[in-house]
Amino acid sequence: IGSIYYIFKNKEDIFQSLILEMVQNAIAKVEEHCPGESPAYHFAASLEIELKEMEVAPIIRDVYKEGYESKLVFEHMVEQFVFLAHHIFDNTPYRATEAEYYERMLLLKGAMHACISELYFETVHDHAKSRAALLQLGLRLFHVPEAEIATIIERIAQKEALWLEIANELATRPIGE
């Protein structure tokens, strides 16, 4: 256990690194499987995979939950997701200022925390509806036109088997690979 702290500063750094790597892997998979799709589609598909990973892998769900419940980790995650938003949206019609990216990712990550928490509720919920609502929120935050949002959500739903396959692959992949 002690040797892990030669690589990471603290527990928060471990959670942050794990979550960031999972998201970067999801984005890479979307780019690999969906070339030529719009940045908005890539963004929504990446969110879908991230949420699917939490559904299929309780250990990943626990890592996310722990990370989202730490003020320090959550704050750093928002900052990292601002960086990822730059990767996806810069040089597109959806680009934003640094402050706008921060505000949008803060709201989106807060909503994602709610989706994660829902997985622990005793009351049964329709996670597919929650995922779709989160995708809609994310796309609206980036001012994607409503008609395009509807099309993206529909196309994401049509590829559910692909997202599940990717989520399962990423959930069982060793970290750092």
PDB file of C-alpha atoms in Angstrom:
ATOM      1  CA  ILE A   1       0.000   0.000   0.000  1.00  0.00           C
ATOM      2  CA  GLY A   2       2.741   2.471   0.932  1.00  0.00           C
ATOM      3  CA  SER A   3       4.519   2.119  -2.398  1.00  0.00           C
ATOM      4  CA  ILE A   4       1.495   3.448  -4.311  1.00  0.00           C
ATOM      5  CA  TYR A   5       2.139   6.819  -2.667  1.00  0.00           C
ATOM      6  CA  TYR A   6       5.445   7.038  -4.528  1.00  0.00           C
ATOM      7  CA  ILE A   7       3.318   7.442  -7.659  1.00  0.00           C
ATOM      8  CA  PHE A   8       0.334   9.320  -6.203  1.00  0.00           C
ATOM      9  CA  LYS A   9       0.320  12.140  -3.649  1.00  0.00           C
ATOM     10  CA  ASN A  10      -2.797  10.965  -1.809  1.00  0.00           C
ATOM     11  CA  LYS A  11      -6.081   9.069  -2.103  1.00  0.00           C
ATOM     12  CA  GLU A  12      -7.699  11.963  -3.971  1.00  0.00           C
ATOM     13  CA  ASP A  13      -4.923  11.883  -6.577  1.00  0.00           C
ATOM     14  CA  ILE A  14      -5.561   8.146  -7.106  1.00  0.00           C
ATOM     15  CA  PHE A  15      -9.299   8.672  -7.646  1.00  0.00           C
ATOM     16  CA  GLN A  16      -8.714  11.616  -9.937  1.00  0.00           C
ATOM     17  CA  SER A  17      -6.205   9.683 -12.048  1.00  0.00           C
ATOM     18  CA  LEU A  18      -8.466   6.639 -12.334  1.00  0.00           C
ATOM     19  CA  ILE A  19     -11.510   8.642 -13.370  1.00  0.00           C
ATOM     20  CA  LEU A  20      -9.601  10.783 -15.842  1.00  0.00           C
ATOM     21  CA  GLU A  21      -8.039   7.718 -17.479  1.00  0.00           C
ATOM     22  CA  MET A  22     -11.438   6.020 -17.785  1.00  0.00           C
ATOM     23  CA  VAL A  23     -12.912   9.096 -19.476  1.00  0.00           C
ATOM     24  CA  GLN A  24      -9.943   9.537 -21.810  1.00  0.00           C
ATOM     25  CA  ASN A  25     -10.254   5.864 -22.806  1.00  0.00           C
ATOM     26  CA  ALA A  26     -13.978   6.336 -23.483  1.00  0.00           C
ATOM     27  CA  ILE A  27     -13.285   9.359 -25.700  1.00  0.00           C
ATOM     28  CA  ALA A  28     -10.599   7.436 -27.595  1.00  0.00           C
ATOM     29  CA  LYS A  29     -12.993   4.520 -28.164  1.00  0.00           C
ATOM     30  CA  VAL A  30     -15.702   6.841 -29.464  1.00  0.00           C
ATOM     31  CA  GLU A  31     -13.226   8.484 -31.834  1.00  0.00           C
ATOM     32  CA  GLU A  32     -12.090   5.025 -33.002  1.00  0.00           C
ATOM     33  CA  HIS A  33     -15.593   3.592 -33.530  1.00  0.00           C
ATOM     34  CA  CYS A  34     -17.346   6.733 -34.762  1.00  0.00           C
ATOM     35  CA  PRO A  35     -15.030   8.591 -37.124  1.00  0.00           C
ATOM     36  CA  GLY A  36     -16.639  11.454 -38.975  1.00  0.00           C
ATOM     37  CA  GLU A  37     -19.279  12.054 -36.309  1.00  0.00           C
ATOM     38  CA  SER A  38     -19.807  15.546 -34.933  1.00  0.00           C
ATOM     39  CA  PRO A  39     -18.058  16.734 -31.765  1.00  0.00           C
ATOM     40  CA  ALA A  40     -21.477  16.890 -30.076  1.00  0.00           C
ATOM     41  CA  TYR A  41     -22.052  13.213 -30.915  1.00  0.00           C
ATOM     42  CA  HIS A  42     -18.586  12.265 -29.613  1.00  0.00           C
ATOM     43  CA  PHE A  43     -19.291  14.171 -26.395  1.00  0.00           C
ATOM     44  CA  ALA A  44     -22.655  12.455 -25.855  1.00  0.00           C
ATOM     45  CA  ALA A  45     -21.288   9.003 -26.700  1.00  0.00           C
ATOM     46  CA  SER A  46     -18.396   9.507 -24.260  1.00  0.00           C
ATOM     47  CA  LEU A  47     -20.855  10.404 -21.506  1.00  0.00           C
ATOM     48  CA  GLU A  48     -22.952   7.347 -22.386  1.00  0.00           C
ATOM     49  CA  ILE A  49     -19.942   5.045 -22.077  1.00  0.00           C
ATOM     50  CA  GLU A  50     -18.875   6.651 -18.812  1.00  0.00           C
ATOM     51  CA  LEU A  51     -22.346   6.063 -17.338  1.00  0.00           C
ATOM     52  CA  LYS A  52     -22.538   2.527 -18.739  1.00  0.00           C
ATOM     53  CA  GLU A  53     -19.188   1.672 -17.117  1.00  0.00           C
ATOM     54  CA  MET A  54     -20.653   2.622 -13.753  1.00  0.00           C
ATOM     55  CA  GLU A  55     -23.679   0.418 -14.346  1.00  0.00           C
ATOM     56  CA  VAL A  56     -21.728  -2.676 -15.395  1.00  0.00           C
ATOM     57  CA  ALA A  57     -18.839  -2.454 -12.942  1.00  0.00           C
ATOM     58  CA  PRO A  58     -19.608  -1.898  -9.254  1.00  0.00           C
ATOM     59  CA  ILE A  59     -15.941  -1.196  -8.485  1.00  0.00           C
ATOM     60  CA  ILE A  60     -15.860   1.626 -11.040  1.00  0.00           C
ATOM     61  CA  ARG A  61     -19.145   2.939  -9.666  1.00  0.00           C
ATOM     62  CA  ASP A  62     -17.588   2.950  -6.192  1.00  0.00           C
ATOM     63  CA  VAL A  63     -14.485   4.791  -7.443  1.00  0.00           C
ATOM     64  CA  TYR A  64     -16.634   7.443  -9.090  1.00  0.00           C
ATOM     65  CA  LYS A  65     -18.903   7.782  -6.051  1.00  0.00           C
ATOM     66  CA  GLU A  66     -15.935   8.169  -3.733  1.00  0.00           C
ATOM     67  CA  GLY A  67     -14.349  10.691  -6.086  1.00  0.00           C
ATOM     68  CA  TYR A  68     -17.500  12.735  -6.536  1.00  0.00           C
ATOM     69  CA  GLU A  69     -18.063  12.900  -2.791  1.00  0.00           C
ATOM     70  CA  SER A  70     -14.624  14.374  -2.128  1.00  0.00           C
ATOM     71  CA  LYS A  71     -14.636  18.159  -2.524  1.00  0.00           C
ATOM     72  CA  LEU A  72     -10.991  18.142  -3.583  1.00  0.00           C
ATOM     73  CA  VAL A  73     -11.411  15.357  -6.160  1.00  0.00           C
ATOM     74  CA  PHE A  74     -14.645  16.821  -7.526  1.00  0.00           C
ATOM     75  CA  GLU A  75     -13.077  20.254  -7.975  1.00  0.00           C
ATOM     76  CA  HIS A  76     -10.049  18.796  -9.773  1.00  0.00           C
ATOM     77  CA  MET A  77     -12.283  16.569 -11.902  1.00  0.00           C
ATOM     78  CA  VAL A  78     -14.241  19.585 -13.095  1.00  0.00           C
ATOM     79  CA  GLU A  79     -10.944  21.219 -14.052  1.00  0.00           C
ATOM     80  CA  GLN A  80      -9.854  18.082 -15.924  1.00  0.00           C
ATOM     81  CA  PHE A  81     -13.182  17.901 -17.737  1.00  0.00           C
ATOM     82  CA  VAL A  82     -12.726  21.513 -18.813  1.00  0.00           C
ATOM     83  CA  PHE A  83      -9.505  20.339 -20.478  1.00  0.00           C
ATOM     84  CA  LEU A  84     -11.416  17.486 -22.142  1.00  0.00           C
ATOM     85  CA  ALA A  85     -14.130  19.919 -23.304  1.00  0.00           C
ATOM     86  CA  HIS A  86     -11.384  21.924 -24.995  1.00  0.00           C
ATOM     87  CA  HIS A  87     -10.255  18.718 -26.739  1.00  0.00           C
ATOM     88  CA  ILE A  88     -13.742  17.986 -28.041  1.00  0.00           C
ATOM     89  CA  PHE A  89     -15.204  21.444 -28.690  1.00  0.00           C
ATOM     90  CA  ASP A  90     -12.394  23.860 -29.537  1.00  0.00           C
ATOM     91  CA  ASN A  91     -12.393  24.810 -33.229  1.00  0.00           C
ATOM     92  CA  THR A  92     -16.092  23.897 -33.495  1.00  0.00           C
ATOM     93  CA  PRO A  93     -19.271  25.987 -33.336  1.00  0.00           C
ATOM     94  CA  TYR A  94     -19.682  24.782 -29.726  1.00  0.00           C
ATOM     95  CA  ARG A  95     -16.425  26.246 -28.415  1.00  0.00           C
ATOM     96  CA  ALA A  96     -16.640  28.338 -25.272  1.00  0.00           C
ATOM     97  CA  THR A  97     -14.535  30.496 -23.019  1.00  0.00           C
ATOM     98  CA  GLU A  98     -12.609  28.944 -20.148  1.00  0.00           C
ATOM     99  CA  ALA A  99     -15.195  30.277 -17.677  1.00  0.00           C
ATOM    100  CA  GLU A 100     -18.082  28.916 -19.759  1.00  0.00           C
ATOM    101  CA  TYR A 101     -16.446  25.494 -20.033  1.00  0.00           C
ATOM    102  CA  TYR A 102     -15.927  25.480 -16.271  1.00  0.00           C
ATOM    103  CA  GLU A 103     -19.530  26.417 -15.507  1.00  0.00           C
ATOM    104  CA  ARG A 104     -20.903  23.850 -17.947  1.00  0.00           C
ATOM    105  CA  MET A 105     -18.704  21.026 -16.710  1.00  0.00           C
ATOM    106  CA  LEU A 106     -19.482  21.877 -13.085  1.00  0.00           C
ATOM    107  CA  LEU A 107     -23.215  21.581 -13.804  1.00  0.00           C
ATOM    108  CA  LEU A 108     -22.784  18.431 -15.873  1.00  0.00           C
ATOM    109  CA  LYS A 109     -20.556  16.686 -13.339  1.00  0.00           C
ATOM    110  CA  GLY A 110     -23.036  17.602 -10.588  1.00  0.00           C
ATOM    111  CA  ALA A 111     -25.805  15.979 -12.625  1.00  0.00           C
ATOM    112  CA  MET A 112     -23.584  12.967 -13.250  1.00  0.00           C
ATOM    113  CA  HIS A 113     -23.108  12.634  -9.490  1.00  0.00           C
ATOM    114  CA  ALA A 114     -26.901  12.357  -9.224  1.00  0.00           C
ATOM    115  CA  CYS A 115     -26.890   9.578 -11.859  1.00  0.00           C
ATOM    116  CA  ILE A 116     -24.211   7.737  -9.896  1.00  0.00           C
ATOM    117  CA  SER A 117     -26.103   8.145  -6.616  1.00  0.00           C
ATOM    118  CA  GLU A 118     -29.228   6.770  -8.272  1.00  0.00           C
ATOM    119  CA  LEU A 119     -27.402   3.462  -8.822  1.00  0.00           C
ATOM    120  CA  TYR A 120     -27.281   3.068  -5.015  1.00  0.00           C
ATOM    121  CA  PHE A 121     -30.967   3.841  -4.367  1.00  0.00           C
ATOM    122  CA  GLU A 122     -33.193   1.120  -2.986  1.00  0.00           C
ATOM    123  CA  THR A 123     -36.014   2.310  -5.220  1.00  0.00           C
ATOM    124  CA  VAL A 124     -35.680   0.920  -8.753  1.00  0.00           C
ATOM    125  CA  HIS A 125     -35.120   3.599 -11.404  1.00  0.00           C
ATOM    126  CA  ASP A 126     -34.921   3.518 -15.179  1.00  0.00           C
ATOM    127  CA  HIS A 127     -31.220   4.276 -15.678  1.00  0.00           C
ATOM    128  CA  ALA A 128     -31.676   4.532 -19.439  1.00  0.00           C
ATOM    129  CA  LYS A 129     -33.991   7.522 -18.933  1.00  0.00           C
ATOM    130  CA  SER A 130     -31.537   9.116 -16.525  1.00  0.00           C
ATOM    131  CA  ARG A 131     -28.674   8.619 -18.992  1.00  0.00           C
ATOM    132  CA  ALA A 132     -30.723  10.139 -21.826  1.00  0.00           C
ATOM    133  CA  ALA A 133     -31.640  13.121 -19.636  1.00  0.00           C
ATOM    134  CA  LEU A 134     -27.977  13.640 -18.744  1.00  0.00           C
ATOM    135  CA  LEU A 135     -26.976  13.506 -22.415  1.00  0.00           C
ATOM    136  CA  GLN A 136     -29.676  16.049 -23.261  1.00  0.00           C
ATOM    137  CA  LEU A 137     -28.471  18.319 -20.474  1.00  0.00           C
ATOM    138  CA  GLY A 138     -24.865  18.063 -21.620  1.00  0.00           C
ATOM    139  CA  LEU A 139     -25.744  18.871 -25.211  1.00  0.00           C
ATOM    140  CA  ARG A 140     -28.008  21.763 -24.203  1.00  0.00           C
ATOM    141  CA  LEU A 141     -25.235  23.212 -22.056  1.00  0.00           C
ATOM    142  CA  PHE A 142     -23.147  23.437 -25.227  1.00  0.00           C
ATOM    143  CA  HIS A 143     -26.035  25.038 -27.151  1.00  0.00           C
ATOM    144  CA  VAL A 144     -26.507  22.141 -29.545  1.00  0.00           C
ATOM    145  CA  PRO A 145     -29.775  22.767 -31.461  1.00  0.00           C
ATOM    146  CA  GLU A 146     -32.760  20.764 -30.174  1.00  0.00           C
ATOM    147  CA  ALA A 147     -33.264  18.935 -33.487  1.00  0.00           C
ATOM    148  CA  GLU A 148     -29.638  17.809 -33.437  1.00  0.00           C
ATOM    149  CA  ILE A 149     -29.946  16.759 -29.787  1.00  0.00           C
ATOM    150  CA  ALA A 150     -32.933  14.557 -30.605  1.00  0.00           C
ATOM    151  CA  THR A 151     -31.060  12.963 -33.502  1.00  0.00           C
ATOM    152  CA  ILE A 152     -27.932  12.367 -31.418  1.00  0.00           C
ATOM    153  CA  ILE A 153     -29.905  10.835 -28.522  1.00  0.00           C
ATOM    154  CA  GLU A 154     -31.750   8.541 -30.936  1.00  0.00           C
ATOM    155  CA  ARG A 155     -28.540   7.449 -32.665  1.00  0.00           C
ATOM    156  CA  ILE A 156     -26.809   6.889 -29.319  1.00  0.00           C
ATOM    157  CA  ALA A 157     -29.728   4.663 -28.246  1.00  0.00           C
ATOM    158  CA  GLN A 158     -29.454   2.666 -31.479  1.00  0.00           C
ATOM    159  CA  LYS A 159     -25.835   1.786 -30.662  1.00  0.00           C
ATOM    160  CA  GLU A 160     -26.493   0.677 -27.092  1.00  0.00           C
ATOM    161  CA  ALA A 161     -24.868  -2.716 -27.734  1.00  0.00           C
ATOM    162  CA  LEU A 162     -21.649  -0.992 -28.877  1.00  0.00           C
ATOM    163  CA  TRP A 163     -21.537   1.282 -25.807  1.00  0.00           C
ATOM    164  CA  LEU A 164     -22.133  -1.699 -23.536  1.00  0.00           C
ATOM    165  CA  GLU A 165     -19.366  -3.654 -25.265  1.00  0.00           C
ATOM    166  CA  ILE A 166     -16.960  -0.717 -24.882  1.00  0.00           C
ATOM    167  CA  ALA A 167     -17.996  -0.166 -21.256  1.00  0.00           C
ATOM    168  CA  ASN A 168     -17.375  -3.826 -20.437  1.00  0.00           C
ATOM    169  CA  GLU A 169     -14.018  -3.743 -22.223  1.00  0.00           C
ATOM    170  CA  LEU A 170     -12.903  -0.584 -20.427  1.00  0.00           C
ATOM    171  CA  ALA A 171     -14.219  -1.820 -17.069  1.00  0.00           C
ATOM    172  CA  THR A 172     -12.041  -4.936 -17.257  1.00  0.00           C
ATOM    173  CA  ARG A 173      -8.992  -3.226 -18.756  1.00  0.00           C
ATOM    174  CA  PRO A 174      -6.039  -2.776 -16.423  1.00  0.00           C
ATOM    175  CA  ILE A 175      -5.413   0.841 -15.512  1.00  0.00           C
ATOM    176  CA  GLY A 176      -2.481   2.357 -17.385  1.00  0.00           C
ATOM    177  CA  GLU A 177      -2.801  -0.003 -20.358  1.00  0.00           C
TER     178      GLU A 177
END
